[in-house]
Coordinates of C-alpha atoms and ligand atoms in Angstrom, one line a residue:
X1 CA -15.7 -19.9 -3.9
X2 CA -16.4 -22.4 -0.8
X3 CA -17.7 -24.7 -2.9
X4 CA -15.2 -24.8 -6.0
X5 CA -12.5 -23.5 -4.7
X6 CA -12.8 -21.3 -7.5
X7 CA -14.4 -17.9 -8.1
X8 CA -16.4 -18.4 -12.3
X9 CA -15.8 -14.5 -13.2
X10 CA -12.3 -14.5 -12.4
X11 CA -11.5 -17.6 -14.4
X12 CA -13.4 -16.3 -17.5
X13 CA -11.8 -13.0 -17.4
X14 CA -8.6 -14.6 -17.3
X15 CA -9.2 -16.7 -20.2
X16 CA -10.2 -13.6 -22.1
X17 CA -7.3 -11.2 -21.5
X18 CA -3.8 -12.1 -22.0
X19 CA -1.8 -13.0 -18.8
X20 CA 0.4 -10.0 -19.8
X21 CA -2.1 -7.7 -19.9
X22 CA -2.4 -7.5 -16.5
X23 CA 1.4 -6.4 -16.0
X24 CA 0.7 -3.6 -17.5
X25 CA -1.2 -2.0 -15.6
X26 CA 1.6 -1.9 -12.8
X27 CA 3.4 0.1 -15.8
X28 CA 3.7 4.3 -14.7
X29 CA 0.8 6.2 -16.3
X30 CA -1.4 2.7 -17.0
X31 CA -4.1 1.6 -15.2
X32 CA -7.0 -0.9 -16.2
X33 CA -9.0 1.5 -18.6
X34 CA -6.0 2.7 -20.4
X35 CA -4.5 -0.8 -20.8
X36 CA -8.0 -1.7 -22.4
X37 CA -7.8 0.7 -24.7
X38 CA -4.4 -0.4 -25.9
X39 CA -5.4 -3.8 -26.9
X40 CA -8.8 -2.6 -28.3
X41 CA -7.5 -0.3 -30.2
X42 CA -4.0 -1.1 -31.4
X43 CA -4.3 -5.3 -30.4
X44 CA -1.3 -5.0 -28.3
X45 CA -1.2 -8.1 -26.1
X46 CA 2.8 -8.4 -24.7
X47 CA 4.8 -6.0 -23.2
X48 CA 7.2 -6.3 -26.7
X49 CA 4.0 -5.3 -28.6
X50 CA 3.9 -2.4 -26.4
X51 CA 7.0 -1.8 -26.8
X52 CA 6.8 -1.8 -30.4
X53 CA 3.7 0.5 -30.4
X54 CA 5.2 3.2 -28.2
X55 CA 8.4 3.0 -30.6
X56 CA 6.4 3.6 -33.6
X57 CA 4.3 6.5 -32.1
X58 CA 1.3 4.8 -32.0
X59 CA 0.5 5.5 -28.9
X60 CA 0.5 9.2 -28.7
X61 CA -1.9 9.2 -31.2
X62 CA -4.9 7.4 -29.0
X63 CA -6.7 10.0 -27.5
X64 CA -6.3 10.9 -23.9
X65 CA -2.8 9.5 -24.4
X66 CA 0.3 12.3 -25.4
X67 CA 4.1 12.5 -25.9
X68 CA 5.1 12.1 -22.2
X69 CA 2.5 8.9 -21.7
X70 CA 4.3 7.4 -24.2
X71 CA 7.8 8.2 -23.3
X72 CA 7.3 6.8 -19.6
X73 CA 5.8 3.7 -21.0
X74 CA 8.9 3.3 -22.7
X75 CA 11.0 4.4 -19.9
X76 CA 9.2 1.9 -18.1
X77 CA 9.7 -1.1 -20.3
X78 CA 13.3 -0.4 -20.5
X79 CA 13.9 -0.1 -17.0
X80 CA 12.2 -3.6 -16.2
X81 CA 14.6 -5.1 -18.7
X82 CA 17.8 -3.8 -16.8
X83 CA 17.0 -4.9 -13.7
X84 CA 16.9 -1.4 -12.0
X85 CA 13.8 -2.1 -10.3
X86 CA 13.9 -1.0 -7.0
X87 CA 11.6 -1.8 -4.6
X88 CA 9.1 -0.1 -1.4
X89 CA 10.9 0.2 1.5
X90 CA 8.1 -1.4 3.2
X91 CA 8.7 -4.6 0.5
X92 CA 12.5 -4.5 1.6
X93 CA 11.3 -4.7 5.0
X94 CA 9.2 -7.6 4.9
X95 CA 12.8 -9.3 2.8
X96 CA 15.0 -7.8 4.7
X97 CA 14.3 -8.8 8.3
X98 CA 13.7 -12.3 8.2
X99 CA 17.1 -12.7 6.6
X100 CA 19.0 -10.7 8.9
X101 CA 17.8 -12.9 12.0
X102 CA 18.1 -15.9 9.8
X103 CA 22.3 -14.3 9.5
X104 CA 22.3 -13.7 12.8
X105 CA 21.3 -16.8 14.3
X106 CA 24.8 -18.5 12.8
X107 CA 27.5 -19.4 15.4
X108 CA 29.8 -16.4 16.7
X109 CA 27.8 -13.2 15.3
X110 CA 28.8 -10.1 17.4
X111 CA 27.2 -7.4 15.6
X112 CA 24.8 -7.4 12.2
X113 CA 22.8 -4.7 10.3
X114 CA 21.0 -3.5 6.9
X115 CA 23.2 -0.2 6.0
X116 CA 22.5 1.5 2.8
X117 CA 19.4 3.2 1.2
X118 CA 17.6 0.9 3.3
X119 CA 18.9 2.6 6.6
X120 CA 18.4 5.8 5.5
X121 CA 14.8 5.1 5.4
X122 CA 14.3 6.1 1.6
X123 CA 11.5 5.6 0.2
X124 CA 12.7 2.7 -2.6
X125 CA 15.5 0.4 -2.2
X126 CA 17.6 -0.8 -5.1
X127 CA 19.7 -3.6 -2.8
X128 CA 20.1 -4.3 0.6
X129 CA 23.6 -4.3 2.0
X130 CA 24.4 -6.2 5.1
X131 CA 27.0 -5.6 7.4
X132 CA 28.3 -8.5 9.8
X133 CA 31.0 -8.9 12.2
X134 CA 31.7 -12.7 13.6
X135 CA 34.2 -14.9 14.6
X136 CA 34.0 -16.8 11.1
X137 CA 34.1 -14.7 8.1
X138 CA 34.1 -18.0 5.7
X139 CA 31.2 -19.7 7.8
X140 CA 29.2 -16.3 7.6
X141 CA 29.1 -16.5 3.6
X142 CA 28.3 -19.9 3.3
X143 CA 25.4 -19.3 5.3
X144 CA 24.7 -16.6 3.0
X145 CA 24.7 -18.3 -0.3
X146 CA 22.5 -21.6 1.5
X147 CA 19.5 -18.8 2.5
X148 CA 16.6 -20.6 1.0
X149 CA 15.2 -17.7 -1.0
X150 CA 18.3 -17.2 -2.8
X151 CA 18.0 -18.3 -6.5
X152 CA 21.4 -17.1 -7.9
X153 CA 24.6 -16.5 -5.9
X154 CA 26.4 -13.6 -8.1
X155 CA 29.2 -13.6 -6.4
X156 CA 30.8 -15.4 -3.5
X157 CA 34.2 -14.4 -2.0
X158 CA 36.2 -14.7 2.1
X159 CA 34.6 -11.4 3.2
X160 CA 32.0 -10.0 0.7
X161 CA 29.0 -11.6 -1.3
X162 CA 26.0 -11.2 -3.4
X163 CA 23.0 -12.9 -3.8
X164 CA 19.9 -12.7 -6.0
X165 CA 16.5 -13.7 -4.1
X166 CA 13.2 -15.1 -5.3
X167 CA 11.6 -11.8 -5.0
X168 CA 14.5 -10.3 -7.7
X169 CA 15.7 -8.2 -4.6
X170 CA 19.8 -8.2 -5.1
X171 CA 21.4 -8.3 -1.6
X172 CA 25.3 -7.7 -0.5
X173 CA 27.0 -9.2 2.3
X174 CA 29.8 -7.4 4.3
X175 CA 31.9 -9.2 6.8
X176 CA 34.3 -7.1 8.4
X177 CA 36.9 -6.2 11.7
X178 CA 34.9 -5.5 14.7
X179 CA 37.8 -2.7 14.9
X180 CA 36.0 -1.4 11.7
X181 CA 32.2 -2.0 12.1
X182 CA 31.9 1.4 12.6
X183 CA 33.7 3.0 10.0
X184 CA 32.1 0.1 7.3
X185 CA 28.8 1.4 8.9
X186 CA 29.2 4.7 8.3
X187 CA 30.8 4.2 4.3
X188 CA 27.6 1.5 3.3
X189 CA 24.8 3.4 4.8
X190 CA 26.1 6.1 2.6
X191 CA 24.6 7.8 0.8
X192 CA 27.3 8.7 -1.9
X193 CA 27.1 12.0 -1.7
X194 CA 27.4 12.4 1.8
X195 CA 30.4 9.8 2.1
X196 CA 31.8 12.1 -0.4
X197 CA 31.6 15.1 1.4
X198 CA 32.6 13.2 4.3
X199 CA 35.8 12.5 3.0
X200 CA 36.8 15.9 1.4
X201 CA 36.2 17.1 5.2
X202 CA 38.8 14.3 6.1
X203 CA 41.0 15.6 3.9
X204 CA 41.1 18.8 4.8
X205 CA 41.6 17.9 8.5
X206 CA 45.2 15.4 7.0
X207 CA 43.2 12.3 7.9
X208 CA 42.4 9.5 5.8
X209 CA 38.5 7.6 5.6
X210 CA 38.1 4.3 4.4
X211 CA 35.7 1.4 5.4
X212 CA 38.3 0.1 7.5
X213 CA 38.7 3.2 9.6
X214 CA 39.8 7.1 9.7
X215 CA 42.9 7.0 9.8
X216 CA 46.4 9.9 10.2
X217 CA 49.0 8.5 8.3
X218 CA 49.4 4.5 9.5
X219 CA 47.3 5.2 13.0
X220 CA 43.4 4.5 12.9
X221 CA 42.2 6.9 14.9
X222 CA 38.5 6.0 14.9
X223 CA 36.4 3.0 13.2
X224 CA 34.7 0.8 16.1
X225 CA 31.6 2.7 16.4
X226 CA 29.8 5.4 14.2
X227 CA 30.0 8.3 16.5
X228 CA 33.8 7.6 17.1
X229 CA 34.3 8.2 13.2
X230 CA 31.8 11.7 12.9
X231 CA 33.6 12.5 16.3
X232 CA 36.9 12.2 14.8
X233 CA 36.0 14.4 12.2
X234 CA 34.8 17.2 14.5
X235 CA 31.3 16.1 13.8
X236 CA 28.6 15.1 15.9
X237 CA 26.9 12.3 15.6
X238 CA 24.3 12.0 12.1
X239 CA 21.1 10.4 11.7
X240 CA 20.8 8.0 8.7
X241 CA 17.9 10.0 7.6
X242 CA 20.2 12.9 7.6
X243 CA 23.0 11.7 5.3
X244 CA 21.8 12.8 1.4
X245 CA 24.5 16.1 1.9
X246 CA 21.4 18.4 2.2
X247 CA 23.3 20.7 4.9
X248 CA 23.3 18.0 7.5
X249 CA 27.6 18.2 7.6
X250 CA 27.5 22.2 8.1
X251 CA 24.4 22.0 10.6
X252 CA 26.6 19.1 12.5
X253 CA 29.6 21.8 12.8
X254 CA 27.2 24.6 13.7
X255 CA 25.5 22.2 16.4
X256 CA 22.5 22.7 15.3
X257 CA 21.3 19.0 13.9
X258 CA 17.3 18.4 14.2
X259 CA 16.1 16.6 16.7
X260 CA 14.7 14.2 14.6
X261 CA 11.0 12.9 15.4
X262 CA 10.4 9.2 16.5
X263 CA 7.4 6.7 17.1
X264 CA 7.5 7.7 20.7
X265 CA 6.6 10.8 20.1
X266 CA 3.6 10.0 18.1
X267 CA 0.4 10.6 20.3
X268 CA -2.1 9.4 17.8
X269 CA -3.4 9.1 14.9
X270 CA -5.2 11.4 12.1
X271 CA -6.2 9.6 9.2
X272 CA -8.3 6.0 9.0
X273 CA -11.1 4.5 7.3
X274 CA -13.7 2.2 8.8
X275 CA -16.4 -0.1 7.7
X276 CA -18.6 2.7 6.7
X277 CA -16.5 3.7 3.8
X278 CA -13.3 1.9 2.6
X279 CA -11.4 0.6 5.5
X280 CA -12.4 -2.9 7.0
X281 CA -12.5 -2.7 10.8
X282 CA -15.6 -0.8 13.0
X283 CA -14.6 2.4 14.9
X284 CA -14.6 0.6 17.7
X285 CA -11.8 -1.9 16.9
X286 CA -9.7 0.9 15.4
X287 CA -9.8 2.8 18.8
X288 CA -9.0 -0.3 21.0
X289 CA -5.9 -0.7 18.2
X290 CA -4.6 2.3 18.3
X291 CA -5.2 2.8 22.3
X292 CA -3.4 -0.8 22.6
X293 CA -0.4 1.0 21.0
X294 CA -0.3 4.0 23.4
X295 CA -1.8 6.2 21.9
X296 CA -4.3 9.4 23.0
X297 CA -6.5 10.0 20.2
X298 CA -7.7 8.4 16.3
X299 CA -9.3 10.4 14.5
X300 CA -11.9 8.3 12.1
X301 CA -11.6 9.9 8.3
X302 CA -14.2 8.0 6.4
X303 CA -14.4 8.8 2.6
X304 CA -17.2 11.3 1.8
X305 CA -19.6 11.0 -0.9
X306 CA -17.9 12.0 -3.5
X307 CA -15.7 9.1 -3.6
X308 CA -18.6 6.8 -4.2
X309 CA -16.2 3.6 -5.1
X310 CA -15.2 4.1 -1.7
X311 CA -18.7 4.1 -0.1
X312 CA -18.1 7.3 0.9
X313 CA -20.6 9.2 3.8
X314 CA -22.9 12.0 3.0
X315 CA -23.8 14.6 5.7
X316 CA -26.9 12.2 6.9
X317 CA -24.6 9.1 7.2
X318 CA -21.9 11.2 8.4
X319 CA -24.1 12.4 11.3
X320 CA -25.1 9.1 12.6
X321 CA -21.8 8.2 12.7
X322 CA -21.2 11.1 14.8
X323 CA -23.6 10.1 17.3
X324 CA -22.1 6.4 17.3
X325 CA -19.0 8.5 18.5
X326 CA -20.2 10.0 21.3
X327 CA -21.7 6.3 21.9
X328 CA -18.1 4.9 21.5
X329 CA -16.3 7.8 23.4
X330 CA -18.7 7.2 26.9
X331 CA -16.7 3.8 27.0
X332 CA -13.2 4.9 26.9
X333 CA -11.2 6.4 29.6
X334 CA -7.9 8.9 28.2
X335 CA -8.8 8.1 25.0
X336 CA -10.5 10.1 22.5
X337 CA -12.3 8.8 19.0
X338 CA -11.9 12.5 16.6
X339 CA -15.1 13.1 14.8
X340 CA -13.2 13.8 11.6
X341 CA -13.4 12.9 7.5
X342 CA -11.5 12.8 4.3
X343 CA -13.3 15.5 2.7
X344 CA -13.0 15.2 -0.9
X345 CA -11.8 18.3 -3.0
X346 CA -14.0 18.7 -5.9
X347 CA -13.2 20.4 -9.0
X348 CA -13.9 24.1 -8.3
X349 CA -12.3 23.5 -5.0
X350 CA -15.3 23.4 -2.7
X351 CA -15.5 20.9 0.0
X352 CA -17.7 17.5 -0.5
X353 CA -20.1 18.4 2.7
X354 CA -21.8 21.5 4.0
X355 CA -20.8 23.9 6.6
X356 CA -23.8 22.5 8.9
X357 CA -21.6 18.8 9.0
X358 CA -18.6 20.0 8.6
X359 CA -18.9 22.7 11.8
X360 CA -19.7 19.4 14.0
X361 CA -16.4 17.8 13.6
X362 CA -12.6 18.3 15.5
X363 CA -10.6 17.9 12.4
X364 CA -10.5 17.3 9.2
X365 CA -8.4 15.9 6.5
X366 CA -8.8 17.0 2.7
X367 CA -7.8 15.2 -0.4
X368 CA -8.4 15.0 -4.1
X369 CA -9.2 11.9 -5.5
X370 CA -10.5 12.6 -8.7
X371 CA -9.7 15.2 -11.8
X372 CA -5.7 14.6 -11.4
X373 CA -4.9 16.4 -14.7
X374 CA -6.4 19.7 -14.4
X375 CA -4.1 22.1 -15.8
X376 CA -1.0 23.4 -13.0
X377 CA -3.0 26.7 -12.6
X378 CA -6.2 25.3 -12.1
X379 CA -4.8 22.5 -9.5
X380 CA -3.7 25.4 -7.6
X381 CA -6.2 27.4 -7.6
X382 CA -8.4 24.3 -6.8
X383 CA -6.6 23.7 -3.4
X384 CA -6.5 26.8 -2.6
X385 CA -9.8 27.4 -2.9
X386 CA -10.6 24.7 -0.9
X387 CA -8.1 25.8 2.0
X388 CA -10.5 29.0 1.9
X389 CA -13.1 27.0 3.9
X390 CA -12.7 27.7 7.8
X391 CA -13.6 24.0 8.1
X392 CA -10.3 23.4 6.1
X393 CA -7.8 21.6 8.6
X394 CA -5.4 18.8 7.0
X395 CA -4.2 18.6 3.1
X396 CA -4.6 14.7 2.4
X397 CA -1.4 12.9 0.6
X398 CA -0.5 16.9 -0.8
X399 CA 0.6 15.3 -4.0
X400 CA -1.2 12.5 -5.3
X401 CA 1.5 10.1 -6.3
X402 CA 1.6 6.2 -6.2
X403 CA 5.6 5.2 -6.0
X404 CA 6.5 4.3 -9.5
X405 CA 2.7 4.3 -10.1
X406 CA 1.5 7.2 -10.7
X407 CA 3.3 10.6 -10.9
X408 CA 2.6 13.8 -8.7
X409 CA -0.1 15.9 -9.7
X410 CA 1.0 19.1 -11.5
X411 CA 0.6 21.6 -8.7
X412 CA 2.6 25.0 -7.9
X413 CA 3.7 23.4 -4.1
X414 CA 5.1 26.7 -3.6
X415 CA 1.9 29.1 -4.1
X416 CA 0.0 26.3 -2.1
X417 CA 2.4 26.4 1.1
X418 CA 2.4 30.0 0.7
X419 CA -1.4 30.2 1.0
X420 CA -1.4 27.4 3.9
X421 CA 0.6 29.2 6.1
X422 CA -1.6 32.5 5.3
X423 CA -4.9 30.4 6.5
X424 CA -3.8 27.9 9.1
X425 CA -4.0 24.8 7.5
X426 CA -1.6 21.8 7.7
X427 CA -0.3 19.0 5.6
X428 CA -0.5 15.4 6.0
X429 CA 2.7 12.7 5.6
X430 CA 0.8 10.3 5.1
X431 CA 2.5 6.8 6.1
X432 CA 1.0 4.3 3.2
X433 CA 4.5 2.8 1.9
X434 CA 3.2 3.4 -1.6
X435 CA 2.5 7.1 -1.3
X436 CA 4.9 8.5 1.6
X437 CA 3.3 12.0 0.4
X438 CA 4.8 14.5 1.6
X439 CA 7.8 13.3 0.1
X440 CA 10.9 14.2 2.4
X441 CA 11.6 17.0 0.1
X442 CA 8.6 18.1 0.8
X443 CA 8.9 18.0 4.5
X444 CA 11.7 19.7 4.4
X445 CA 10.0 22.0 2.3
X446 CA 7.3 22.6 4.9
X447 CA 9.1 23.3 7.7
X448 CA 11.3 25.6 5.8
X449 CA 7.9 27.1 5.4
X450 CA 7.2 27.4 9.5
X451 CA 4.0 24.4 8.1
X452 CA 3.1 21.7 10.8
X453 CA 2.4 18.3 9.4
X454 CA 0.4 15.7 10.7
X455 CA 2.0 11.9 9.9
X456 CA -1.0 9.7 9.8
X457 CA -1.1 6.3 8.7
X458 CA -4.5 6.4 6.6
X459 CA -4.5 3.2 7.8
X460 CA -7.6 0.5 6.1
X461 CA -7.1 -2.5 8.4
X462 CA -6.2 -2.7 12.0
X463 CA -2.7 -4.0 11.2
X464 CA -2.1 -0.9 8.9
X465 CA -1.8 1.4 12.1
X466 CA 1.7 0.0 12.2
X467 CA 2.1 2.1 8.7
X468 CA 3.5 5.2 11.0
X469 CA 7.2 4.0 11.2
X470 CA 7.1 4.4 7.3
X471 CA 6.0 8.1 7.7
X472 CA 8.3 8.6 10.8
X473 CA 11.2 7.6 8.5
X474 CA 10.0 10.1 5.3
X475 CA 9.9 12.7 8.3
X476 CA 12.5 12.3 9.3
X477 CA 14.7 12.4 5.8
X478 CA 12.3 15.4 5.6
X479 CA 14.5 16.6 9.5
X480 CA 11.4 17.2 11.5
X481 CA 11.7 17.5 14.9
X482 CA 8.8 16.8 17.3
X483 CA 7.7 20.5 17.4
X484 CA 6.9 20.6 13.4
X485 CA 4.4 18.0 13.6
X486 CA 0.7 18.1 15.2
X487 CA 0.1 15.1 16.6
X488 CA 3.0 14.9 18.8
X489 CA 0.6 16.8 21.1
X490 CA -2.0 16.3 23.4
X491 CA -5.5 16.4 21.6
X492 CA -6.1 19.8 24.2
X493 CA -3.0 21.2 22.6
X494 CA -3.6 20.2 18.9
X495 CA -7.0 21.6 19.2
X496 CA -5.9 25.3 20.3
X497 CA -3.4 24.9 17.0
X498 CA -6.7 23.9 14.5
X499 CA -8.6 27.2 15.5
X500 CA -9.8 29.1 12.2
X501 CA -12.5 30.7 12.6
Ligands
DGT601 P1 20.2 1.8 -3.4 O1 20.8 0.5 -3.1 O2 20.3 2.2 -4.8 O3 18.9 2.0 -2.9 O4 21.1 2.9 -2.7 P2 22.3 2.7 -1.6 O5 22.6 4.1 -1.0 O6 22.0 1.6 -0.7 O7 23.6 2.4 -2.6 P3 24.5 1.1 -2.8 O8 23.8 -0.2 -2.4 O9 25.0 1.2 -4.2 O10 25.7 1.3 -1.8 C1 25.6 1.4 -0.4 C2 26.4 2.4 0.1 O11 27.8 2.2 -0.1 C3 26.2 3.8 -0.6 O12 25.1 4.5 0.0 C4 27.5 4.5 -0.3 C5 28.5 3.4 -0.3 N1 29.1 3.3 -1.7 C6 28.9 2.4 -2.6 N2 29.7 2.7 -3.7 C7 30.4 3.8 -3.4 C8 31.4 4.5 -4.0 O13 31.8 4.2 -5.2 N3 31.9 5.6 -3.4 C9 31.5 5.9 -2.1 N4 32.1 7.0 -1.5 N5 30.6 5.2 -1.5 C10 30.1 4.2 -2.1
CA602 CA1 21.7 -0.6 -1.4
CA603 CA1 24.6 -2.4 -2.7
ZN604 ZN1 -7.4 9.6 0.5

């Protein structure tokens, strides 16, 4: 590649497989093997052959295929078509931010922010909406619509705008009243459903809510800031995380909202993979990282062997990278390097290492990574099986799913949080953008279940400790306060918490 500038495998592989081939594989349900065996076997080479095959029931006739592969390929296809793509919050992020200080570097800006989906923290975004106040309204959209990454201005108006950037993203621009930034706030970071209930509670109390203001009759009696408008309505103050209508309204009446957990309260980290499996950084540079950012403890999860595309460690690896630990931890001073690993779940639910290795680490973190489509029973019974083992500490990414990737594993959550509170074990949020699993249903889910979570950033690279905030957010949507999640604590206190045996 130094030489030519050009790696010879890559370029005859792309001259063998159709350019579109490759998209497909991004498709739910479709990965590299499976996309080979559609244009072995049925010479589809274009998404509108694909198309064309799942119509005519081709495809659930391949083996290893089915009914519902086929319907979410076609679900899939349709979906791209009609532009309801949405995108990782963590891909909104990298769009979003750059434009809003590019907005907010024009003349007379007072006050700017992303509202919507995007400052609920979900998960996808389908547009970012952008809220401004300024001195110029007019000069505000024309600085909008000259943004260098917009391709197509879809509409343009005095106080509103939308524009279509390079990266598809759609994004809408509100300019209003500093007298109303509050009350616009409030109605575009939504979501729907809690703006509705938001204004049948209005209504009940004779006032009127708009995103100019709350008003009774002609008078505004709120709109400059947030907290003026759920104070008005004999509310306090929500989180965005909070605002889906799952109870947050009649737990802000009650006084009783969450605490919600933030990065500050985030004492380290319990999931990350160095040189010696997947990741690409040496224990030691992950420790200095993540001591950098303030925090106590990492715990180093390399892959086991199991996972053997991953490198991953068997008990004789494993143990020398133990003794590199102790090694490591004689240089650091209030820090602490967690003798840990991603134990792999194999198929009968036993644990990838024996008892003698496993007994010589603090924690561990357990995941499946292979045998997704075991039957709902038997995935059950596999993980709790697995929990079983004294040695069992974490649940890994509980669920398995890649956003619009690849679906949850079928698993009876229930039975398994049922069993995990029986034993003592915990589950992980894990922070990767592309999994945020637990899902905030999910979190909500486990704490309704009296479960601990640990968020942990499963992080690859250095830079990927920053991951967190992604898992803080899902947490949070999930309402966990500080107490429901382990490593908001000292490692002395976490430790009493993992005793099993
Ligand atoms: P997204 O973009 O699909 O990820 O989700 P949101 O929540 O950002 O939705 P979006 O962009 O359509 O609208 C932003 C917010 O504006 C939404 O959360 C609530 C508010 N909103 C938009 N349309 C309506 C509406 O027809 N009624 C009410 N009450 N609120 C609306
Ligand atoms: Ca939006
Ligand atoms: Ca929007
Ligand atoms: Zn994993």
């Amino acid at each position: 590649i130094v030489e030519t500038n050009q790696l010879q495998v890559l370029e005859e592989a792309k001259r063998r497989v159709p350019a579109e081939l490759v998209e497909f594989a991004e498709l739910p349900g479709l990965g590299p093997k499976r996309v080979k065996i559609l244009h072995d076997q049925l010479g589809v080479r274009t998404l509108q052959d694909l198309e064309a095959a799942a119509r005519s029931g081709k495809i659930q006739e391949l083996a290893g295929f089915g009914v519902k592969t086929q319907e979410r390929i076609l679900d899939a296809i349709l979906q791209r078509g009609s532009g309801t793509k949405r995108v990782l919050l963590a891909a909104a992020e990298e769009v979003a931010e750059p434009f809003l200080a590019y907005l907010t570097e024009g003349k007379g800006v007072h006050k700017a922010m992303v509202a919507g989906s995007y400052r609920r923290r979900k998960e996808t975004i389908g547009d970012l909406d952008i809220l401004i106040t300024c001195d110029n309204a007019e000069a505000m959209m024309d600085r909008f619509v000259r943004y260098e990454p917009v391709v197509h201005v879809v509409s343009k108006g005095h106080t509103r705008s939308t524009v279509q950037l390079r990266s598809g993203l759609q994004v809408d621009l509100r300019v209003v009243p500093d007298e109303s930034y509050g009350a616009a706030l409030q109605y575009f970071t939504g979501s729907q459903a809690h703006n509705i209930a938001v204004r049948s509670l209005a209504g009940k109390l004779g006032l009127k809510i708009n995103e100019y203001g709350v008003f009774r009759g002609d008078r505004r009696v709120a709109g400059r800031t947030e907290e003026e408008v759920y104070h008005s309505l004999g509310l306090s103050y929500i989180e965005p995380e909070l605002r889906e209508n799952w109870g947050e309204i009649e737990a802000s009446q009650r006084g009783d909202l969450p605490r919600l957990v933030t990065l500050a309260d985030i004492r380290g980290d319990l999931h990350c993979h160095s040189l010696a499996s997947d990741g690409s950084a040496s224990i030691q540079d992950l420790a200095h990282a993540a001591q950098a950012k303030g925090y106590e403890y990492l715990a180093i999860t390399d892959h086991t062997q199991r996972v053997t595309i991953a490198n991953g460690l068997d008990a004789k690896r494993l143990a020398q990278q133990l003794d590199e630990i102790d090694r490591l931890n004689a240089q650091f001073q209030g820090f602490r390097i967690l003798k840990s690993a991603e134990v792999d779940i194999l198929e009968d639910g036993s644990l990838d290492l024996p008892t003698s290795i496993l007994q010589r680490l603090d924690i561990t973190v357990c995941s499946i990574h292979y045998q997704f489509h075991l039957s709902k029973t038997k995935q059950t019974e596999r993980v709790i099986r697995a929990m079983d083992n004294p040695y069992f500490h974490i649940w890994g990414h509980p669920t398995g799913r890649f956003l619009s990737k690849r679906d949850p594993y079928d698993i009876d959550m229930e039975r398994v949080l049922e069993a995990a509170r029986e034993r003592g074990c915990f589950l992980e949020v894990n922070a990767q953008p592309v999994r945020l699993d637990l899902s905030d249903v999910h979190c909500k889910m486990a704490k309704d279940f009296g479960i601990k979570v640990a968020i942990s950033s499963d992080a690859h690279r250095l830079s990927d400790l920053d991951l967190m905030r992604f898992g803080i957010g899902q947490a949070r949507r999930g309402w966990l306060e500080p107490q429901d999640v382990l490593n908001t604590r000292s490692w002395p206190e976490l430790k009493t918490l993992l005793k099993r045996v």
